[in-house]
Coordinates of C-alpha atoms in Angstrom, one line a residue:
M1 CA 13.4 11.1 -1.0
I2 CA 13.6 9.7 2.6
A3 CA 16.3 7.2 3.5
V4 CA 15.5 4.5 6.1
P5 CA 18.0 2.8 8.3
D6 CA 20.0 -0.1 6.9
Q7 CA 18.3 -3.6 7.2
T8 CA 15.0 -1.7 7.6
Q9 CA 12.0 -1.8 5.3
V10 CA 8.9 0.4 5.0
A11 CA 5.8 -1.5 6.1
W12 CA 3.2 1.2 5.3
I13 CA 2.6 4.9 4.9
R14 CA -0.4 7.0 6.1
W15 CA -1.5 10.6 6.1
V16 CA -2.2 12.6 9.2
G17 CA -4.1 15.6 8.1
N18 CA -2.9 17.4 4.9
D19 CA 0.7 18.2 6.0
N20 CA 2.1 15.2 7.8
V21 CA 2.8 11.6 6.9
I22 CA 3.6 8.7 9.2
V23 CA 5.7 5.7 8.1
G24 CA 5.8 2.3 9.8
L25 CA 9.2 0.7 9.7
S26 CA 10.2 -2.9 10.3
A27 CA 13.6 -4.6 10.8
L28 CA 15.2 -7.8 11.8
L29 CA 17.9 -6.8 14.3
P30 CA 20.2 -8.4 16.9
V31 CA 18.6 -8.5 20.4
E32 CA 20.9 -10.1 23.0
T33 CA 21.7 -13.5 21.5
D34 CA 18.9 -13.7 18.9
R35 CA 17.5 -11.7 16.0
W36 CA 14.1 -10.1 16.5
Y37 CA 11.6 -8.3 14.4
I38 CA 11.5 -4.7 15.5
S39 CA 8.9 -2.0 14.5
R40 CA 9.2 1.7 14.7
L41 CA 7.3 4.9 13.5
I42 CA 8.5 8.1 12.0
G43 CA 6.6 11.3 11.2
I44 CA 7.4 13.5 8.1
D45 CA 6.3 17.1 7.6
R46 CA 5.7 17.2 3.8
S47 CA 6.3 21.0 3.6
T48 CA 9.7 21.1 5.4
G49 CA 10.8 17.5 5.0
K50 CA 11.5 17.3 8.8
I51 CA 11.6 13.7 10.1
T52 CA 10.5 13.1 13.7
K53 CA 11.1 9.8 15.4
L54 CA 8.0 8.8 17.3
L55 CA 8.3 6.7 20.5
W56 CA 11.8 5.6 19.7
D57 CA 12.9 6.3 23.3
L58 CA 10.7 3.5 24.7
G59 CA 13.2 0.6 24.0
G60 CA 10.6 -2.1 23.4
Q61 CA 10.3 -4.5 20.5
N62 CA 7.2 -3.0 18.8
A63 CA 6.2 0.7 18.8
S64 CA 4.3 1.3 15.6
D65 CA 0.7 0.0 16.2
V66 CA -1.4 3.0 15.1
L67 CA -4.9 2.7 16.5
W68 CA -6.4 6.0 15.4
I69 CA -5.7 9.1 13.3
P70 CA -7.9 12.2 13.8
A71 CA -10.1 13.4 10.9
D72 CA -10.1 17.1 11.9
G73 CA -6.6 17.9 10.7
S74 CA -5.1 17.8 14.2
K75 CA -1.7 16.0 14.7
E76 CA -2.2 13.7 17.7
I77 CA -2.6 10.0 17.0
L78 CA -3.1 7.0 19.2
V79 CA -0.2 4.4 19.1
A80 CA 0.2 1.2 21.1
A81 CA 3.8 0.5 22.0
Q82 CA 6.1 -1.6 24.3
S83 CA 8.7 0.0 26.5
S84 CA 10.6 -3.2 27.4
I85 CA 11.7 -6.4 25.8
Y86 CA 11.5 -8.3 29.1
S87 CA 8.2 -10.1 29.9
N88 CA 8.7 -9.8 33.7
I89 CA 8.7 -6.0 33.4
P90 CA 5.3 -4.1 33.1
G91 CA 6.5 -2.2 30.1
F92 CA 6.6 -5.4 28.0
W93 CA 2.8 -5.1 27.7
P94 CA 2.0 -2.3 25.3
A95 CA 0.4 0.9 26.6
V96 CA -1.5 3.3 24.4
Y97 CA 0.0 6.8 23.8
R98 CA -1.4 10.0 22.4
V99 CA 1.5 11.2 20.2
D100 CA 2.0 14.5 18.4
V101 CA 3.5 13.5 15.0
A102 CA 5.1 16.9 14.5
T103 CA 6.9 17.2 17.8
G104 CA 7.0 13.6 19.1
R105 CA 5.5 14.7 22.4
K106 CA 3.6 11.8 24.1
R107 CA 1.3 10.9 27.0
V108 CA -0.2 7.6 28.2
V109 CA -4.0 7.3 27.7
E110 CA -4.2 3.6 28.5
K111 CA -1.7 1.8 30.7
G112 CA -0.4 -1.6 29.7
R113 CA -2.0 -4.7 31.3
A114 CA -0.5 -8.1 31.8
D115 CA -1.1 -10.4 28.8
V116 CA -2.8 -7.7 26.8
V117 CA -0.9 -7.6 23.5
D118 CA -3.1 -5.5 21.3
W119 CA -5.5 -2.5 21.6
G120 CA -8.3 -1.1 19.4
A121 CA -10.0 2.2 19.2
D122 CA -13.2 3.6 17.7
H123 CA -13.4 6.3 15.1
L124 CA -13.6 9.0 17.8
G125 CA -10.2 7.9 19.3
R126 CA -11.6 6.1 22.3
V127 CA -9.9 2.9 23.3
R128 CA -12.7 0.3 23.2
F129 CA -11.0 -3.1 23.4
G130 CA -7.8 -5.0 24.2
I131 CA -6.7 -8.4 23.1
G132 CA -5.1 -10.7 25.6
Y133 CA -2.9 -13.6 24.7
R134 CA -0.7 -16.3 26.3
D135 CA 1.6 -18.1 24.0
T136 CA 2.1 -21.0 26.4
T137 CA -1.6 -22.0 25.9
T138 CA -2.3 -20.1 22.6
K139 CA -5.4 -18.8 24.4
S140 CA -6.6 -15.3 23.5
T141 CA -9.2 -13.1 25.2
L142 CA -11.2 -10.0 24.1
L143 CA -11.6 -7.2 26.7
F144 CA -14.3 -4.7 25.8
R145 CA -15.3 -1.3 27.1
S146 CA -19.0 -0.7 26.7
S147 CA -20.2 2.7 25.5
G148 CA -20.0 5.3 28.2
E149 CA -18.1 3.0 30.7
R150 CA -14.5 3.2 31.9
A151 CA -13.9 -0.5 32.8
L152 CA -12.8 -3.2 30.5
R153 CA -14.2 -6.7 30.9
V154 CA -13.5 -10.0 29.2
I155 CA -16.3 -10.9 26.8
D156 CA -14.8 -13.7 24.7
S157 CA -12.0 -16.2 24.5
A158 CA -10.6 -18.5 21.9
K159 CA -7.9 -21.2 21.7
L160 CA -6.1 -20.0 18.6
G161 CA -4.0 -23.1 18.4
D162 CA -7.2 -25.1 18.0
E163 CA -8.3 -22.8 15.1
E164 CA -10.8 -21.0 17.3
E165 CA -11.1 -17.3 16.5
L166 CA -12.0 -14.2 18.4
T167 CA -14.6 -12.0 16.8
I168 CA -13.0 -8.6 16.8
P169 CA -14.9 -5.4 15.6
F170 CA -13.3 -3.2 13.0
Y171 CA -16.1 -0.6 13.3
F172 CA -18.3 0.5 16.3
V173 CA -21.9 1.7 15.7
P174 CA -22.0 5.2 17.3
D175 CA -23.6 5.4 20.8
S176 CA -24.1 1.6 21.1
N177 CA -22.4 -1.6 21.9
R178 CA -22.8 -3.0 18.4
G179 CA -20.0 -3.3 15.9
F180 CA -19.1 -4.7 12.5
V181 CA -16.9 -7.8 12.2
I182 CA -15.7 -10.2 9.5
K183 CA -16.7 -13.7 10.3
E184 CA -17.4 -17.0 8.6
N185 CA -21.0 -17.5 7.6
A186 CA -23.0 -20.7 7.0
S187 CA -21.6 -21.0 3.5
G188 CA -18.0 -21.1 4.8
R189 CA -17.4 -17.6 3.3
S190 CA -16.1 -14.5 5.1
A191 CA -18.8 -12.0 5.5
V192 CA -19.4 -8.6 7.2
V193 CA -21.8 -9.0 10.0
E194 CA -23.2 -6.5 12.6
I195 CA -23.1 -8.0 16.1
D196 CA -24.0 -7.1 19.6
I197 CA -20.4 -7.1 20.9
P198 CA -20.9 -8.0 24.6
T199 CA -23.0 -11.1 23.7
G200 CA -21.5 -11.9 20.3
K201 CA -25.0 -12.4 18.8
D202 CA -25.6 -11.5 15.2
V203 CA -27.8 -8.4 14.6
R204 CA -27.7 -8.4 10.8
T205 CA -25.6 -9.3 7.8
V206 CA -24.1 -6.2 6.3
Y207 CA -22.5 -7.9 3.3
A208 CA -22.1 -11.5 2.2
D209 CA -21.6 -13.5 -1.0
D210 CA -21.9 -17.2 -1.0
E211 CA -19.3 -17.4 -3.9
A212 CA -16.6 -15.1 -2.6
D213 CA -14.8 -14.1 0.6
V214 CA -14.6 -10.6 2.0
E215 CA -10.8 -10.0 2.0
R216 CA -10.7 -6.4 3.4
V217 CA -13.0 -3.5 4.1
L218 CA -12.9 0.0 2.7
M219 CA -13.7 2.7 5.3
A220 CA -14.4 6.4 5.0
S221 CA -11.2 8.4 5.7
D222 CA -12.4 9.3 9.2
G223 CA -13.4 5.7 10.0
S224 CA -17.0 6.7 10.6
K225 CA -18.6 4.6 7.8
L226 CA -18.1 1.4 5.8
L227 CA -17.9 2.3 2.2
G228 CA -17.3 -1.0 0.6
V229 CA -15.6 -4.4 0.6
S230 CA -12.9 -6.1 -1.5
T231 CA -13.8 -9.7 -2.2
S232 CA -12.2 -12.7 -3.8
D233 CA -14.6 -12.6 -6.7
R234 CA -12.5 -12.4 -9.9
D235 CA -15.0 -10.6 -12.0
T236 CA -16.2 -7.9 -9.7
P237 CA -13.9 -7.9 -6.6
L238 CA -14.8 -4.4 -5.5
R239 CA -18.3 -4.0 -4.0
W240 CA -19.2 -0.4 -3.0
L241 CA -21.9 -0.3 -0.3
D242 CA -21.9 3.5 -0.3
P243 CA -24.3 4.8 -3.1
A244 CA -22.0 7.7 -4.0
M245 CA -18.9 5.6 -4.4
A246 CA -20.9 2.9 -6.3
A247 CA -22.1 5.7 -8.7
H248 CA -18.5 6.9 -9.2
Q249 CA -17.4 3.4 -9.9
K250 CA -20.1 2.9 -12.5
T251 CA -19.2 6.2 -14.2
L252 CA -15.5 5.3 -14.3
E253 CA -16.2 1.8 -15.7
A254 CA -18.3 3.3 -18.4
A255 CA -15.4 5.5 -19.4
S256 CA -13.2 2.4 -20.0
P257 CA -15.3 -0.7 -20.2
N258 CA -12.5 -3.1 -20.9
S259 CA -10.3 -2.0 -18.0
V260 CA -10.1 -2.9 -14.3
V261 CA -11.0 0.3 -12.5
R262 CA -9.6 0.7 -9.0
V263 CA -10.1 3.7 -6.8
E264 CA -6.6 4.2 -5.3
S265 CA -7.5 7.2 -3.0
F266 CA -10.2 9.8 -2.4
S267 CA -10.8 13.0 -0.7
D268 CA -12.6 13.3 2.6
D269 CA -15.9 14.3 0.9
Q270 CA -15.4 11.4 -1.6
K271 CA -15.8 13.8 -4.6
K272 CA -12.2 13.8 -5.8
L273 CA -10.6 10.5 -6.6
L274 CA -7.3 9.0 -7.8
V275 CA -8.2 6.2 -10.2
R276 CA -6.1 3.5 -11.9
F277 CA -7.3 1.9 -15.1
S278 CA -5.4 -1.3 -15.9
T279 CA -5.7 -4.6 -17.7
P280 CA -3.9 -8.0 -17.1
D281 CA -1.7 -7.0 -20.1
N282 CA -0.9 -3.4 -19.0
P283 CA 0.0 -2.0 -15.6
G284 CA -2.3 0.9 -16.3
L285 CA -2.8 4.6 -16.2
L286 CA -3.5 6.9 -13.2
F287 CA -6.2 9.5 -13.5
Y288 CA -7.7 12.3 -11.4
F289 CA -11.5 12.2 -11.3
D290 CA -13.6 15.2 -10.1
A291 CA -17.1 13.7 -9.4
V292 CA -18.7 17.2 -9.4
T293 CA -17.4 18.4 -12.7
G294 CA -17.0 15.0 -14.3
D295 CA -13.4 15.9 -15.3
L296 CA -11.2 12.8 -15.8
I297 CA -7.6 13.9 -16.2
K298 CA -4.6 11.6 -16.9
L299 CA -1.8 12.1 -14.4
A300 CA 0.7 9.3 -15.1
A301 CA 1.4 5.9 -16.6
M302 CA 2.3 3.2 -14.1
N303 CA 5.1 2.4 -16.6
D304 CA 6.2 5.3 -18.8
T305 CA 7.8 3.0 -21.3
L306 CA 4.7 0.9 -21.9
D307 CA 2.2 3.8 -21.5
G308 CA -1.0 2.2 -23.0
K309 CA 0.7 -0.6 -24.9
R310 CA -0.9 -4.0 -24.5
L311 CA 1.3 -6.9 -23.8
S312 CA 0.5 -10.7 -23.5
R313 CA -3.0 -11.8 -22.9
A314 CA -4.0 -13.6 -19.7
K315 CA -7.0 -15.6 -18.7
M316 CA -8.3 -17.7 -15.8
I317 CA -8.3 -21.5 -16.4
Q318 CA -9.5 -24.5 -14.4
Y319 CA -8.2 -28.0 -14.2
K320 CA -8.7 -31.0 -11.9
A321 CA -6.0 -32.2 -9.5
R322 CA -5.3 -36.0 -9.5
D323 CA -7.8 -36.4 -6.6
G324 CA -10.5 -34.5 -8.4
L325 CA -10.2 -31.2 -6.6
E326 CA -10.9 -28.3 -8.9
I327 CA -7.9 -25.9 -9.2
E328 CA -8.0 -22.5 -10.8
G329 CA -5.0 -20.6 -12.2
V330 CA -3.9 -17.7 -14.4
L331 CA -2.5 -18.6 -17.8
T332 CA -0.6 -15.9 -19.7
M333 CA 0.1 -16.7 -23.4
P334 CA 3.0 -15.1 -25.3
R335 CA 2.0 -12.4 -27.7
G336 CA 2.6 -13.2 -31.4
R337 CA 3.4 -16.8 -30.9
N338 CA 1.7 -20.0 -31.9
S339 CA -0.5 -21.1 -29.0
K340 CA 0.6 -24.8 -29.2
N341 CA 3.6 -26.7 -27.9
L342 CA 5.1 -23.7 -26.2
P343 CA 7.9 -23.6 -23.6
L344 CA 6.2 -23.3 -20.2
V345 CA 7.1 -21.6 -17.0
V346 CA 4.9 -22.6 -14.0
M347 CA 5.0 -19.9 -11.4
P348 CA 3.5 -20.8 -8.0
H349 CA 2.6 -17.9 -5.7
G350 CA 4.1 -17.0 -2.4
G351 CA 2.5 -17.3 1.0
P352 CA 1.3 -20.0 0.7
W353 CA -1.8 -18.2 2.1
A354 CA -2.4 -16.0 -0.9
H355 CA -3.7 -16.4 -4.5
D356 CA -3.0 -15.1 -8.0
T357 CA -5.7 -13.0 -9.8
L358 CA -6.3 -11.7 -13.3
T359 CA -4.3 -8.5 -12.8
Y360 CA -1.1 -7.2 -14.3
D361 CA 1.9 -9.3 -13.0
Y362 CA 5.2 -8.0 -14.2
W363 CA 7.0 -11.3 -13.7
A364 CA 4.4 -13.2 -15.8
Q365 CA 4.4 -10.5 -18.5
F366 CA 8.2 -10.4 -18.6
L367 CA 8.4 -14.1 -19.2
A368 CA 5.5 -14.2 -21.7
E369 CA 7.0 -11.4 -23.7
R370 CA 10.1 -13.6 -24.2
G371 CA 8.0 -16.4 -25.6
Y372 CA 7.0 -18.5 -22.6
A373 CA 3.5 -19.6 -21.6
V374 CA 3.2 -18.8 -17.9
L375 CA 0.9 -20.8 -15.6
Q376 CA 0.2 -19.5 -12.1
P377 CA -1.8 -22.2 -10.2
N378 CA -3.8 -21.5 -7.1
F379 CA -3.0 -24.8 -5.4
R380 CA -5.0 -26.1 -2.4
G381 CA -4.2 -24.0 0.7
S382 CA -4.6 -20.8 -1.3
T383 CA -6.9 -18.1 0.0
G384 CA -9.9 -16.8 -1.9
Y385 CA -11.7 -20.0 -2.4
G386 CA -13.4 -20.5 1.0
I387 CA -12.2 -22.0 4.2
A388 CA -12.6 -25.6 3.1
F389 CA -10.2 -25.1 0.2
E390 CA -7.7 -23.3 2.3
K391 CA -7.8 -26.0 5.0
A392 CA -7.3 -28.6 2.3
G393 CA -3.7 -27.6 2.4
Q394 CA -3.2 -28.7 6.0
G395 CA -0.9 -31.6 6.1
Q396 CA -0.2 -31.3 2.4
L397 CA 2.8 -28.9 2.2
G398 CA 5.3 -30.8 0.0
F399 CA 2.6 -33.3 -0.9
A400 CA -0.8 -32.5 -2.5
M401 CA 0.0 -28.8 -2.6
Q402 CA 3.0 -29.6 -4.8
D403 CA 1.0 -32.2 -6.8
D404 CA -1.5 -29.5 -7.7
I405 CA 1.3 -27.5 -9.3
T406 CA 2.5 -30.7 -11.1
D407 CA -1.0 -31.4 -12.3
G408 CA -1.2 -27.9 -13.7
V409 CA 1.8 -28.7 -15.9
R410 CA 0.2 -31.9 -17.0
W411 CA -3.0 -30.1 -17.8
A412 CA -1.1 -27.6 -20.0
V413 CA 0.7 -30.5 -21.8
A414 CA -2.6 -32.4 -22.3
E415 CA -4.2 -29.2 -23.7
G416 CA -1.3 -29.0 -26.3
I417 CA -0.2 -25.6 -24.8
A418 CA 3.1 -26.8 -23.3
D419 CA 5.9 -28.8 -24.7
P420 CA 6.5 -31.4 -22.0
K421 CA 10.3 -31.3 -22.7
R422 CA 10.5 -27.5 -22.2
V423 CA 9.1 -26.8 -18.7
C424 CA 10.7 -24.8 -15.9
I425 CA 9.4 -23.7 -12.5
V426 CA 10.0 -20.2 -11.1
G427 CA 8.7 -18.8 -7.8
G428 CA 9.3 -16.3 -5.0
S429 CA 9.2 -16.9 -1.2
Y430 CA 6.9 -19.9 -0.7
G431 CA 6.9 -20.1 -4.5
G432 CA 10.7 -20.3 -4.3
Y433 CA 10.4 -23.3 -2.0
A434 CA 7.9 -24.9 -4.4
A435 CA 10.4 -24.4 -7.3
M436 CA 13.2 -26.1 -5.4
W437 CA 10.9 -28.9 -4.1
G438 CA 9.5 -29.3 -7.5
I439 CA 12.8 -30.3 -9.0
A440 CA 13.4 -32.7 -6.1
K441 CA 9.9 -34.3 -6.0
D442 CA 9.4 -34.5 -9.7
P443 CA 13.0 -34.5 -11.1
D444 CA 12.1 -35.5 -14.6
L445 CA 9.4 -32.9 -15.1
Y446 CA 11.4 -29.7 -15.2
R447 CA 14.4 -28.6 -17.2
C448 CA 15.3 -25.9 -14.7
A449 CA 14.1 -24.0 -11.6
V450 CA 14.5 -20.5 -10.2
S451 CA 14.0 -19.8 -6.5
I452 CA 13.7 -16.1 -5.5
N453 CA 14.0 -15.4 -1.8
G454 CA 13.0 -19.0 -1.3
V455 CA 12.9 -21.3 1.8
A456 CA 15.2 -24.3 1.5
N457 CA 15.1 -25.6 5.1
L458 CA 11.6 -25.6 6.5
R459 CA 12.5 -26.7 9.9
R460 CA 14.8 -23.7 10.4
E461 CA 12.4 -21.3 8.9
V462 CA 9.4 -22.2 11.0
N463 CA 11.3 -21.8 14.2
D464 CA 12.6 -18.3 13.3
F465 CA 9.8 -15.9 14.3
G466 CA 12.1 -13.1 15.4
G467 CA 11.0 -12.9 19.1
M468 CA 7.3 -12.5 18.1
I469 CA 4.9 -12.8 21.0
R470 CA 2.8 -15.4 19.1
K471 CA 5.8 -17.5 17.9
R472 CA 4.4 -20.7 19.5
L473 CA 1.1 -20.2 17.7
Y474 CA 2.7 -19.4 14.4
R475 CA 5.0 -22.5 14.7
G476 CA 1.9 -24.6 15.4
Q477 CA 0.1 -23.2 12.3
W478 CA 3.1 -24.2 10.1
Q479 CA 3.4 -27.6 11.8
K480 CA -0.2 -28.3 10.7
M481 CA 0.9 -27.9 7.1
T482 CA 3.1 -30.9 6.9
P483 CA 3.8 -34.0 9.1
D484 CA 7.6 -33.8 8.6
F485 CA 9.5 -30.6 7.7
A486 CA 12.8 -32.4 7.2
A487 CA 11.2 -34.8 4.7
V488 CA 9.9 -32.0 2.4
S489 CA 12.8 -29.6 2.8
P490 CA 14.7 -29.1 -0.5
I491 CA 18.1 -28.9 1.2
N492 CA 17.6 -32.5 2.4
A493 CA 16.7 -33.8 -1.1
I494 CA 19.6 -32.5 -3.2
A495 CA 20.6 -36.1 -4.3
R496 CA 17.3 -36.4 -6.2
I497 CA 17.7 -33.1 -8.1
K498 CA 18.7 -33.3 -11.8
A499 CA 17.7 -29.9 -13.2
P500 CA 19.9 -26.8 -12.9
L501 CA 18.8 -24.3 -10.2
L502 CA 19.2 -20.5 -10.0
L503 CA 19.0 -19.0 -6.6
I504 CA 18.3 -15.3 -6.3
H505 CA 18.1 -13.6 -2.8
G506 CA 18.2 -10.1 -1.5
K507 CA 20.6 -9.4 1.3
K508 CA 18.2 -6.9 2.8
D509 CA 15.4 -9.5 3.0
V510 CA 13.9 -9.5 6.5
T511 CA 11.2 -12.0 5.7
V512 CA 13.2 -15.0 4.5
D513 CA 16.8 -15.2 5.7
H514 CA 19.4 -14.7 2.9
A515 CA 21.2 -17.7 4.5
Q516 CA 18.4 -20.0 3.2
S517 CA 19.7 -19.5 -0.4
A518 CA 23.3 -19.3 0.6
R519 CA 23.2 -22.7 2.4
M520 CA 21.2 -24.3 -0.5
Y521 CA 23.9 -23.0 -2.9
S522 CA 26.7 -24.4 -0.8
A523 CA 25.0 -27.8 -0.4
M524 CA 24.2 -28.0 -4.2
T525 CA 27.8 -27.1 -5.0
K526 CA 29.2 -29.7 -2.6
A527 CA 27.0 -32.3 -4.2
G528 CA 28.2 -31.4 -7.7
K529 CA 24.8 -30.2 -8.8
A530 CA 24.3 -27.4 -11.4
V531 CA 23.5 -24.3 -9.4
E532 CA 24.0 -20.5 -9.7
F533 CA 23.5 -17.9 -7.0
V534 CA 22.7 -14.2 -7.5
S535 CA 23.0 -12.4 -4.2
V536 CA 21.5 -8.9 -4.5
P537 CA 23.2 -6.6 -2.0
L538 CA 20.4 -4.0 -1.6
A539 CA 17.3 -6.0 -2.4
D540 CA 14.5 -6.6 0.1
H541 CA 12.0 -9.4 0.1
Y542 CA 9.8 -7.7 -2.6
F543 CA 12.6 -6.3 -4.8
T544 CA 11.2 -2.8 -4.2
R545 CA 14.0 -0.9 -5.9
E546 CA 14.0 -0.6 -9.7
A547 CA 17.7 -1.5 -10.0
D548 CA 17.1 -4.7 -8.0
R549 CA 14.2 -5.7 -10.2
M550 CA 16.3 -5.3 -13.3
T551 CA 18.9 -7.6 -11.7
L552 CA 16.2 -10.1 -10.9
L553 CA 14.6 -10.1 -14.3
T554 CA 17.8 -10.1 -16.3
S555 CA 19.2 -13.0 -14.2
I556 CA 16.0 -15.0 -14.8
E557 CA 16.1 -14.2 -18.5
R558 CA 19.7 -15.3 -18.9
F559 CA 19.2 -18.5 -17.0
L560 CA 16.1 -19.5 -18.8
A561 CA 17.6 -18.7 -22.2
K562 CA 20.5 -21.0 -21.3
H563 CA 18.5 -23.9 -20.0
N564 CA 15.1 -23.6 -21.6
P565 CA 15.4 -21.3 -24.6
P566 CA 12.0 -20.0 -25.9
D567 CA 12.9 -20.6 -29.6

């Protein structure tokens, strides 16, 4: 077990060869008179346990942007990093370093350039592009290095604040100036397209689906080939473009036809795989699959207590919002209960730029197992339904976005699923905001609410971007979501709240400030409202630790049993 510094959370973990691991760390720390998001990188030798701090001597804000990892087992990676926090000093603009993950030795391979905030490399470890940005104008530029050339030249620009986008390649076709990008197609869906990078002209469509967005790409371990894509399609989200991986997927799905089969990891030759078989009512089992011998060997249960036990069944549902917009959601029905007139927990997702899917959700299952029907609505503004649906949330935070949640409750009541007198709202992060705003906007709809790491004061939150270079852009994106932050902030609407509120917040949360819940609790208490506050000393934004998850779940269970008992 590796301990990370206090107020620091692990952002990601990646292998470098077979013997070394690199870990990206993030923290929200004091910098002069403010608090900034800081990122750092460590290397770990798996055989000795030795930890090496990488680029920690530079003293800049961000030093963990890994551009390239070698595929030949060597230990030198490419990392972009800043060496100063002051924008009038050259070191503020990140340089690209070649870093030995075992020793920490480094050398510059690409000097920093004024206004260039990000760099990108091809699968051979050559720096091929830089991304320029000025927050005063929110204008971004793409600098590109053609194949075989040394110079970088500007080939594209976009006003990000006006929702223009740069087309940035994630893969370079060898020995050419062509590359693969994710871009919006004529159907308003995200697709993978091969383009001529200097001109931006399309060469061919690599993958597109008029009914689903490409959400991420799956590359070979050495970055030399696109193996597949993950999409927003709820029935078959994973689409392998590589014939061998597609064949493996087909074999594995045949072995467990009623399971969701997800390849978690694979060897360089793609013949040895770690595979997870799961269902919406079970977190699943982890297997080792040898594609050569056909051996499929169980390694572990994702939850030893449950093992293969099936919990409460979930399904996708659809309903119409009051303005006719079609909304989709996940409905989990409690096992062994009558399916009518149930106590309901509506559970809006975080983000809000996210969406819930038909996969195992431990919050939903925990509540369903205690007798509650659980509805997770993908309200307007959610991702996964095309750009038009996502943009339908603009200007509607606290308004139609919240009404979509309310309309989901009304749908469940009209269907006879939910008892209208026994409805509570529970959510985390943005969902925590929606829970608090729900009992303020619709005070007679809910018996109680639970906000987990939620945002009570939108004005304060959207101005707190921790010294990020793009803070003006991010603030502008949030400002497009609602015309008046103060008017839709729960902390300013306490007088309208009737239902009791439970606030739960991790003190190690570096995404939403713990003070958001602390101030809401203080304001509710001062107003004489029914409120409880569970401050969890070691919990981060995601309640990563098992002990903190137990505190979270037992606190919710106790509060709901008191204010909305399932029996």
